[in-house]
Amino acid sequence: MPTIRSNNVVSLTTSPIKNMSFVEKVRLLDYWKIQDSALQNEFPRSHLVLMVDRRLLVTKDAPEVRMVEHSYGELKQLLGEYGLQFDLSNSCLLDALPADNDMIPLFGTSIEAADPPEDSPISKKDVLKQLGNSLGGRFTDIRMAMLTMREERQRNLLAKFQSLTKWAATYRRCPKCAAALKMRSSKSGAECVTCQRVYYPTFSPVSITLITDPTNEHALLVRHRGSAGGVFTAVAGFAHTGESMAECARREIAEEVGIEVDSIRSLDMSQPWPMPDSSLMVAHVAVANMDQKISVCPDELETAQWFSRHQVRQAMETTLADPFLKKLPLTLDDRQTLHYIPPAGAIAHQMIRKWVDGKIDCHNSRM
């Protein structure tokens, strides 16, 4: 591997790649992010994960949902058989992978497939199914992939893939002078061709809070408007300018369910979430008295209710047995009854599961 010459990057030829430290890997990624020519040279050696029409290629008939990786050459050949192409313009840098005694980039590439002719006997859905089979997987909704992927690294890479793809498609003009932006090949930044101002991908901080009673035997869960029937979750909302995350959590609880909390504590858990736009969800636990009257915000929620640990455990077990939520209730009454919590890939699931298992102690809370 050639020596990297940069004021901020050490040479990576001084130690074997297989023993590369985290610091060296991060510096290599930083070098690739800002050096377009270096990344362009690496592109034909890269591995890639794929989205077609904003649907992700994942493993088929596997115990766990994972993104399918292909080498550059394999993907170019397989997509070419369907008249599809990709290049750096619709790809973003996700990670660096070990390969023999070297490191290669992992890219996410997102392409659009043309609709078949109106008189075609084959639908686009059929074409994508065939394409997925040819690529050794199947295409799925990004949200469902995020919810059902059990491995944190997979979820975080997908969040990065979707967020960078959407950001690069949105940031085309300089917000300051309206001139064109030159996007980096990595999609990690864009520079104005006129005023040279550099813009970086944005994300919004979100507090997500599990509310318990002082005995820690009940949890207040909510059902959002338009969400799947029977699925309850924790209170969440975007932080406002000038707020700490704890202040955001307190305000969101007051806005959404109309109660005040006595204490709030960070759970030292977070999750990048790419929908509808890039955000970082930061987990908290709060304590509130159950005798307060619940008053839900009708623009945000359909209902909010206190549940016992036993009731929440039952919903958690139902969710684990049916991770794709195939048995959702259809009747109006059942939709307002706790049947599921979010699937295992959501930070809300991880928070609720820790509480069910007695691993969240509300009495250690602090403001």
Short mmCIF file of C-alpha atoms in Angstrom, two decimals:
data_model
loop_
_atom_site.label_atom_id
_atom_site.label_comp_id
_atom_site.label_asym_id
_atom_site.label_seq_id
_atom_site.Cartn_x
_atom_site.Cartn_y
_atom_site.Cartn_z
CA MET A 1 0.00 0.00 0.00
CA PRO A 2 1.48 3.43 -0.89
CA THR A 3 2.57 5.78 1.85
CA ILE A 4 0.00 8.48 2.57
CA ARG A 5 1.56 11.90 2.67
CA SER A 6 -0.56 14.34 4.58
CA ASN A 7 -0.02 16.71 7.46
CA ASN A 8 -2.83 14.97 9.35
CA VAL A 9 -2.29 11.35 8.30
CA VAL A 10 0.55 9.05 9.35
CA SER A 11 2.14 6.58 6.97
CA LEU A 12 0.25 3.30 6.93
CA THR A 13 3.17 1.32 5.55
CA THR A 14 5.00 1.28 8.88
CA SER A 15 2.88 -1.60 10.25
CA PRO A 16 1.03 -4.56 8.66
CA ILE A 17 -2.50 -3.74 7.61
CA LYS A 18 -3.86 -6.75 9.47
CA ASN A 19 -2.60 -5.11 12.68
CA MET A 20 -3.88 -1.67 11.75
CA SER A 21 -5.00 0.25 14.80
CA PHE A 22 -8.29 2.07 15.08
CA VAL A 23 -6.41 5.39 14.88
CA GLU A 24 -4.74 4.40 11.62
CA LYS A 25 -8.03 3.22 10.14
CA VAL A 26 -9.78 6.47 11.06
CA ARG A 27 -6.96 8.50 9.54
CA LEU A 28 -7.09 6.47 6.35
CA LEU A 29 -10.83 7.10 6.11
CA ASP A 30 -10.24 10.80 6.73
CA TYR A 31 -7.68 10.85 3.93
CA TRP A 32 -10.08 9.15 1.54
CA LYS A 33 -12.85 11.55 2.51
CA ILE A 34 -10.93 14.67 1.50
CA GLN A 35 -8.68 13.37 -1.31
CA ASP A 36 -10.92 12.77 -4.31
CA SER A 37 -8.11 11.48 -6.53
CA ALA A 38 -7.06 8.86 -3.97
CA LEU A 39 -10.64 7.65 -3.52
CA GLN A 40 -11.22 7.55 -7.27
CA ASN A 41 -8.20 5.27 -7.63
CA GLU A 42 -9.55 3.00 -4.89
CA PHE A 43 -13.09 2.77 -6.30
CA PRO A 44 -12.44 -0.17 -8.69
CA ARG A 45 -11.03 -2.18 -5.74
CA SER A 46 -13.91 -1.43 -3.43
CA HIS A 47 -16.81 -3.42 -2.04
CA LEU A 48 -20.31 -2.00 -2.28
CA VAL A 49 -23.77 -2.32 -0.75
CA LEU A 50 -26.73 -1.38 -2.90
CA MET A 51 -30.02 0.48 -2.94
CA VAL A 52 -32.32 0.45 -5.97
CA ASP A 53 -35.26 2.84 -5.97
CA ARG A 54 -34.51 3.55 -2.29
CA ARG A 55 -34.88 -0.13 -1.39
CA LEU A 56 -31.96 -1.92 0.24
CA LEU A 57 -30.43 -5.20 -0.92
CA VAL A 58 -30.33 -7.53 2.09
CA THR A 59 -29.72 -11.22 2.71
CA LYS A 60 -32.43 -13.66 1.70
CA ASP A 61 -33.51 -16.61 3.84
CA ALA A 62 -30.83 -15.85 6.43
CA PRO A 63 -31.26 -15.94 10.23
CA GLU A 64 -30.34 -12.27 10.47
CA VAL A 65 -31.02 -9.33 8.16
CA ARG A 66 -27.73 -7.98 6.77
CA MET A 67 -26.70 -5.88 3.81
CA VAL A 68 -25.30 -7.86 0.86
CA GLU A 69 -21.79 -6.81 -0.19
CA HIS A 70 -20.33 -7.24 -3.66
CA SER A 71 -16.97 -6.44 -5.14
CA TYR A 72 -16.89 -3.61 -7.67
CA GLY A 73 -16.35 -6.04 -10.56
CA GLU A 74 -19.12 -8.42 -9.50
CA LEU A 75 -21.67 -5.66 -9.03
CA LYS A 76 -20.76 -3.95 -12.29
CA GLN A 77 -21.26 -7.20 -14.21
CA LEU A 78 -24.49 -8.23 -12.48
CA LEU A 79 -26.12 -4.81 -12.77
CA GLY A 80 -24.95 -4.50 -16.37
CA GLU A 81 -27.01 -7.56 -17.27
CA TYR A 82 -30.07 -5.51 -16.31
CA GLY A 83 -28.90 -2.36 -18.08
CA LEU A 84 -28.03 -0.65 -14.77
CA GLN A 85 -24.86 1.30 -14.01
CA PHE A 86 -23.22 2.97 -11.04
CA ASP A 87 -20.25 5.25 -10.47
CA LEU A 88 -18.79 7.54 -7.83
CA SER A 89 -21.45 10.18 -8.47
CA ASN A 90 -24.16 7.99 -6.92
CA SER A 91 -21.95 6.34 -4.30
CA CYS A 92 -20.81 7.36 -0.83
CA LEU A 93 -17.92 6.17 1.36
CA LEU A 94 -19.08 4.11 4.34
CA ASP A 95 -16.08 2.34 5.85
CA ALA A 96 -12.67 0.72 5.30
CA LEU A 97 -12.50 -3.09 5.12
CA PRO A 98 -9.51 -5.41 5.58
CA ALA A 99 -8.54 -7.32 2.45
CA ASP A 100 -5.45 -9.55 2.50
CA ASN A 101 -2.67 -7.20 3.63
CA ASP A 102 -4.51 -4.09 2.55
CA MET A 103 -7.57 -1.98 3.24
CA ILE A 104 -10.28 -1.30 0.69
CA PRO A 105 -13.23 1.13 0.80
CA LEU A 106 -16.80 0.07 1.45
CA PHE A 107 -19.22 2.19 -0.57
CA GLY A 108 -22.97 2.48 -0.65
CA THR A 109 -24.34 3.02 -4.15
CA SER A 110 -27.91 4.11 -4.85
CA ILE A 111 -29.42 3.85 -8.33
CA GLU A 112 -32.80 4.26 -9.98
CA ALA A 113 -34.29 1.57 -12.21
CA ALA A 114 -36.34 2.56 -15.26
CA ASP A 115 -39.98 1.51 -15.43
CA PRO A 116 -40.76 -1.26 -17.93
CA PRO A 117 -42.79 -0.23 -21.01
CA GLU A 118 -46.53 0.04 -20.41
CA ASP A 119 -47.21 -2.99 -22.62
CA SER A 120 -44.59 -5.11 -20.86
CA PRO A 121 -45.95 -8.30 -19.24
CA ILE A 122 -43.36 -7.91 -16.46
CA SER A 123 -43.87 -5.35 -13.71
CA LYS A 124 -41.10 -3.33 -12.10
CA LYS A 125 -41.70 -5.24 -8.89
CA ASP A 126 -41.01 -8.49 -10.75
CA VAL A 127 -37.83 -7.05 -12.26
CA LEU A 128 -36.52 -5.97 -8.85
CA LYS A 129 -37.31 -9.41 -7.43
CA GLN A 130 -35.35 -11.05 -10.24
CA LEU A 131 -32.54 -8.57 -9.78
CA GLY A 132 -32.43 -9.27 -6.05
CA ASN A 133 -32.23 -13.01 -6.71
CA SER A 134 -29.40 -12.47 -9.21
CA LEU A 135 -27.54 -10.44 -6.59
CA GLY A 136 -28.01 -13.09 -3.92
CA GLY A 137 -30.56 -11.23 -1.83
CA ARG A 138 -33.83 -9.34 -1.82
CA PHE A 139 -34.84 -5.69 -1.74
CA THR A 140 -36.56 -4.33 1.33
CA ASP A 141 -37.82 -1.07 2.78
CA ILE A 142 -35.08 0.94 4.53
CA ARG A 143 -37.15 1.48 7.67
CA MET A 144 -37.89 -2.23 8.05
CA ALA A 145 -34.22 -3.03 7.49
CA MET A 146 -33.24 -0.60 10.27
CA LEU A 147 -35.84 -2.09 12.60
CA THR A 148 -34.92 -5.72 12.01
CA MET A 149 -31.12 -5.64 11.71
CA ARG A 150 -29.74 -7.00 14.97
CA GLU A 151 -26.11 -5.98 14.45
CA GLU A 152 -25.41 -2.37 15.47
CA ARG A 153 -22.66 -1.91 12.87
CA GLN A 154 -25.05 -2.91 10.09
CA ARG A 155 -27.70 -0.45 11.31
CA ASN A 156 -25.16 2.37 11.63
CA LEU A 157 -23.73 1.76 8.16
CA LEU A 158 -27.24 1.80 6.70
CA ALA A 159 -28.04 5.02 8.55
CA LYS A 160 -24.86 6.56 7.13
CA PHE A 161 -25.64 5.25 3.64
CA GLN A 162 -29.16 6.68 3.55
CA SER A 163 -28.22 9.96 5.25
CA LEU A 164 -25.24 10.73 3.00
CA THR A 165 -27.17 9.75 -0.14
CA LYS A 166 -30.05 12.05 0.74
CA TRP A 167 -27.79 14.90 1.85
CA ALA A 168 -25.71 14.75 -1.35
CA ALA A 169 -28.88 14.85 -3.45
CA THR A 170 -30.17 17.89 -1.52
CA TYR A 171 -27.07 20.06 -1.16
CA ARG A 172 -26.53 21.34 -4.71
CA ARG A 173 -26.31 25.11 -4.12
CA CYS A 174 -24.42 27.20 -1.59
CA PRO A 175 -26.88 28.52 1.06
CA LYS A 176 -24.73 31.66 1.37
CA CYS A 177 -24.22 32.79 -2.24
CA ALA A 178 -26.34 30.33 -4.29
CA ALA A 179 -23.40 29.23 -6.43
CA ALA A 180 -22.93 25.56 -7.32
CA LEU A 181 -21.42 23.19 -4.77
CA LYS A 182 -18.66 20.72 -5.70
CA MET A 183 -19.47 17.48 -3.89
CA ARG A 184 -16.65 15.34 -2.58
CA SER A 185 -16.47 11.84 -4.03
CA SER A 186 -16.94 10.46 -0.52
CA LYS A 187 -20.08 12.62 -0.01
CA SER A 188 -18.54 13.78 3.29
CA GLY A 189 -18.63 17.44 2.33
CA ALA A 190 -19.27 19.96 -0.44
CA GLU A 191 -17.37 23.14 -1.31
CA CYS A 192 -18.81 26.25 -2.91
CA VAL A 193 -17.09 26.96 -6.24
CA THR A 194 -17.40 30.71 -5.64
CA CYS A 195 -16.96 31.53 -1.95
CA GLN A 196 -15.07 28.31 -1.02
CA ARG A 197 -17.28 27.72 2.00
CA VAL A 198 -17.37 24.01 2.92
CA TYR A 199 -20.58 22.31 4.06
CA TYR A 200 -20.81 19.02 5.91
CA PRO A 201 -23.64 16.50 6.29
CA THR A 202 -26.12 17.60 8.92
CA PHE A 203 -28.08 15.67 11.53
CA SER A 204 -30.57 16.57 14.24
CA PRO A 205 -30.31 15.47 17.90
CA VAL A 206 -33.39 13.70 19.28
CA SER A 207 -34.17 12.75 22.87
CA ILE A 208 -36.00 9.47 23.41
CA THR A 209 -37.20 8.87 26.95
CA LEU A 210 -38.63 5.90 28.79
CA ILE A 211 -40.93 7.16 31.57
CA THR A 212 -41.33 5.02 34.70
CA ASP A 213 -43.23 5.48 37.95
CA PRO A 214 -41.34 5.90 41.28
CA THR A 215 -41.68 2.16 42.03
CA ASN A 216 -40.08 1.32 38.67
CA GLU A 217 -42.83 -1.25 38.08
CA HIS A 218 -44.80 0.68 35.44
CA ALA A 219 -43.80 2.41 32.20
CA LEU A 220 -45.64 5.08 30.23
CA LEU A 221 -45.64 4.18 26.53
CA VAL A 222 -47.18 6.05 23.59
CA ARG A 223 -48.66 5.28 20.18
CA HIS A 224 -47.92 7.77 17.43
CA ARG A 225 -50.47 8.95 14.88
CA GLY A 226 -50.18 6.95 11.69
CA SER A 227 -47.97 4.27 13.24
CA ALA A 228 -48.67 0.56 13.04
CA GLY A 229 -51.63 -0.49 15.17
CA GLY A 230 -50.88 -1.94 18.57
CA VAL A 231 -47.24 -0.78 18.59
CA PHE A 232 -46.26 1.37 21.59
CA THR A 233 -42.94 3.10 22.16
CA ALA A 234 -41.10 5.73 24.20
CA VAL A 235 -41.56 9.51 23.97
CA ALA A 236 -39.18 11.15 21.46
CA GLY A 237 -38.66 14.57 19.95
CA PHE A 238 -36.13 16.90 18.33
CA ALA A 239 -33.95 19.13 20.47
CA HIS A 240 -34.44 22.88 20.09
CA THR A 241 -31.68 25.45 19.79
CA GLY A 242 -30.25 26.25 23.23
CA GLU A 243 -31.52 23.08 24.90
CA SER A 244 -29.55 20.34 26.59
CA MET A 245 -30.73 16.81 25.82
CA ALA A 246 -32.22 16.49 29.32
CA GLU A 247 -34.13 19.74 28.83
CA CYS A 248 -35.35 18.44 25.49
CA ALA A 249 -36.59 15.23 27.13
CA ARG A 250 -38.46 17.15 29.86
CA ARG A 251 -40.10 19.49 27.32
CA GLU A 252 -41.10 16.71 24.92
CA ILE A 253 -42.77 14.77 27.73
CA ALA A 254 -44.73 17.87 28.75
CA GLU A 255 -45.72 18.61 25.14
CA GLU A 256 -46.68 15.10 24.10
CA VAL A 257 -48.30 13.58 27.20
CA GLY A 258 -48.97 16.62 29.39
CA ILE A 259 -47.16 15.53 32.55
CA GLU A 260 -44.12 16.68 34.51
CA VAL A 261 -41.22 14.42 35.46
CA ASP A 262 -39.33 14.43 38.75
CA SER A 263 -35.95 13.31 37.40
CA ILE A 264 -34.18 12.51 34.14
CA ARG A 265 -31.06 10.44 33.57
CA SER A 266 -29.04 9.68 30.46
CA LEU A 267 -28.85 5.97 29.62
CA ASP A 268 -25.54 6.28 27.74
CA MET A 269 -27.23 4.87 24.62
CA SER A 270 -27.65 6.46 21.21
CA GLN A 271 -28.58 5.49 17.67
CA PRO A 272 -28.27 7.23 14.30
CA TRP A 273 -31.63 7.17 12.54
CA PRO A 274 -31.90 8.19 8.85
CA MET A 275 -35.66 8.72 8.43
CA PRO A 276 -37.19 11.00 7.42
CA ASP A 277 -33.91 12.92 7.73
CA SER A 278 -30.67 12.19 9.51
CA SER A 279 -30.94 12.30 13.31
CA LEU A 280 -29.12 11.00 16.38
CA MET A 281 -31.42 9.53 19.01
CA VAL A 282 -30.13 9.88 22.58
CA ALA A 283 -31.74 7.70 25.27
CA HIS A 284 -32.96 8.82 28.71
CA VAL A 285 -35.07 7.49 31.54
CA ALA A 286 -37.43 9.76 33.50
CA VAL A 287 -39.57 9.31 36.60
CA ALA A 288 -43.12 10.65 36.90
CA ASN A 289 -46.02 10.09 39.29
CA MET A 290 -48.85 8.00 37.88
CA ASP A 291 -51.56 10.18 39.48
CA GLN A 292 -50.98 12.97 36.95
CA LYS A 293 -53.62 13.33 34.26
CA ILE A 294 -52.36 12.32 30.82
CA SER A 295 -53.22 14.79 28.06
CA VAL A 296 -51.80 13.69 24.71
CA CYS A 297 -50.92 16.08 21.93
CA PRO A 298 -53.42 15.09 19.20
CA ASP A 299 -51.09 16.21 16.41
CA GLU A 300 -48.44 13.73 17.54
CA LEU A 301 -50.08 10.87 19.43
CA GLU A 302 -53.18 8.71 19.40
CA THR A 303 -52.81 7.48 22.97
CA ALA A 304 -50.45 7.23 25.96
CA GLN A 305 -50.93 4.70 28.74
CA TRP A 306 -49.24 3.28 31.82
CA PHE A 307 -48.41 -0.43 31.58
CA SER A 308 -47.13 -2.91 34.12
CA ARG A 309 -43.80 -4.66 33.64
CA HIS A 310 -45.73 -7.90 32.95
CA GLN A 311 -47.79 -6.26 30.17
CA VAL A 312 -44.70 -4.77 28.54
CA ARG A 313 -42.85 -8.09 28.79
CA GLN A 314 -45.71 -9.82 26.96
CA ALA A 315 -45.56 -7.21 24.17
CA MET A 316 -41.79 -7.60 23.97
CA GLU A 317 -42.06 -11.38 23.64
CA THR A 318 -44.70 -10.99 20.92
CA THR A 319 -42.36 -8.65 19.05
CA LEU A 320 -39.40 -11.01 19.33
CA ALA A 321 -41.58 -13.88 18.02
CA ASP A 322 -42.91 -11.71 15.14
CA PRO A 323 -40.07 -9.26 14.32
CA PHE A 324 -41.59 -8.21 10.99
CA LEU A 325 -44.93 -7.36 12.68
CA LYS A 326 -46.92 -9.61 10.38
CA LYS A 327 -49.77 -10.11 12.86
CA LEU A 328 -50.63 -6.49 13.55
CA PRO A 329 -54.18 -5.93 14.84
CA LEU A 330 -56.68 -4.54 12.36
CA THR A 331 -59.67 -3.49 14.46
CA LEU A 332 -59.79 0.03 15.88
CA ASP A 333 -60.01 -1.15 19.49
CA ASP A 334 -57.06 -3.50 19.11
CA ARG A 335 -54.98 -0.76 17.50
CA GLN A 336 -55.11 1.16 20.79
CA THR A 337 -54.10 -1.90 22.84
CA LEU A 338 -50.49 -2.79 23.61
CA HIS A 339 -49.52 -5.75 21.42
CA TYR A 340 -46.00 -4.88 20.23
CA ILE A 341 -43.05 -2.66 21.02
CA PRO A 342 -40.69 -1.51 18.21
CA PRO A 343 -38.60 -4.34 16.70
CA ALA A 344 -35.14 -5.21 18.00
CA GLY A 345 -33.24 -2.83 15.71
CA ALA A 346 -34.80 0.28 17.28
CA ILE A 347 -33.21 1.97 20.27
CA ALA A 348 -36.69 2.13 21.83
CA HIS A 349 -36.75 -1.68 21.85
CA GLN A 350 -33.34 -1.83 23.53
CA MET A 351 -34.42 0.67 26.20
CA ILE A 352 -37.69 -1.09 26.92
CA ARG A 353 -36.00 -4.48 27.02
CA LYS A 354 -33.42 -3.27 29.55
CA TRP A 355 -36.25 -1.97 31.73
CA VAL A 356 -38.25 -5.19 31.43
CA ASP A 357 -35.13 -7.14 32.46
CA GLY A 358 -34.60 -4.87 35.49
CA LYS A 359 -31.42 -3.28 34.11
CA ILE A 360 -32.69 0.33 34.34
CA ASP A 361 -32.85 1.68 37.87
CA CYS A 362 -34.89 4.88 37.95
CA HIS A 363 -33.73 5.66 41.52
CA ASN A 364 -30.29 6.58 40.22
CA SER A 365 -31.85 9.35 38.12
CA ARG A 366 -30.69 12.90 38.24
CA MET A 367 -31.58 16.18 36.56
#
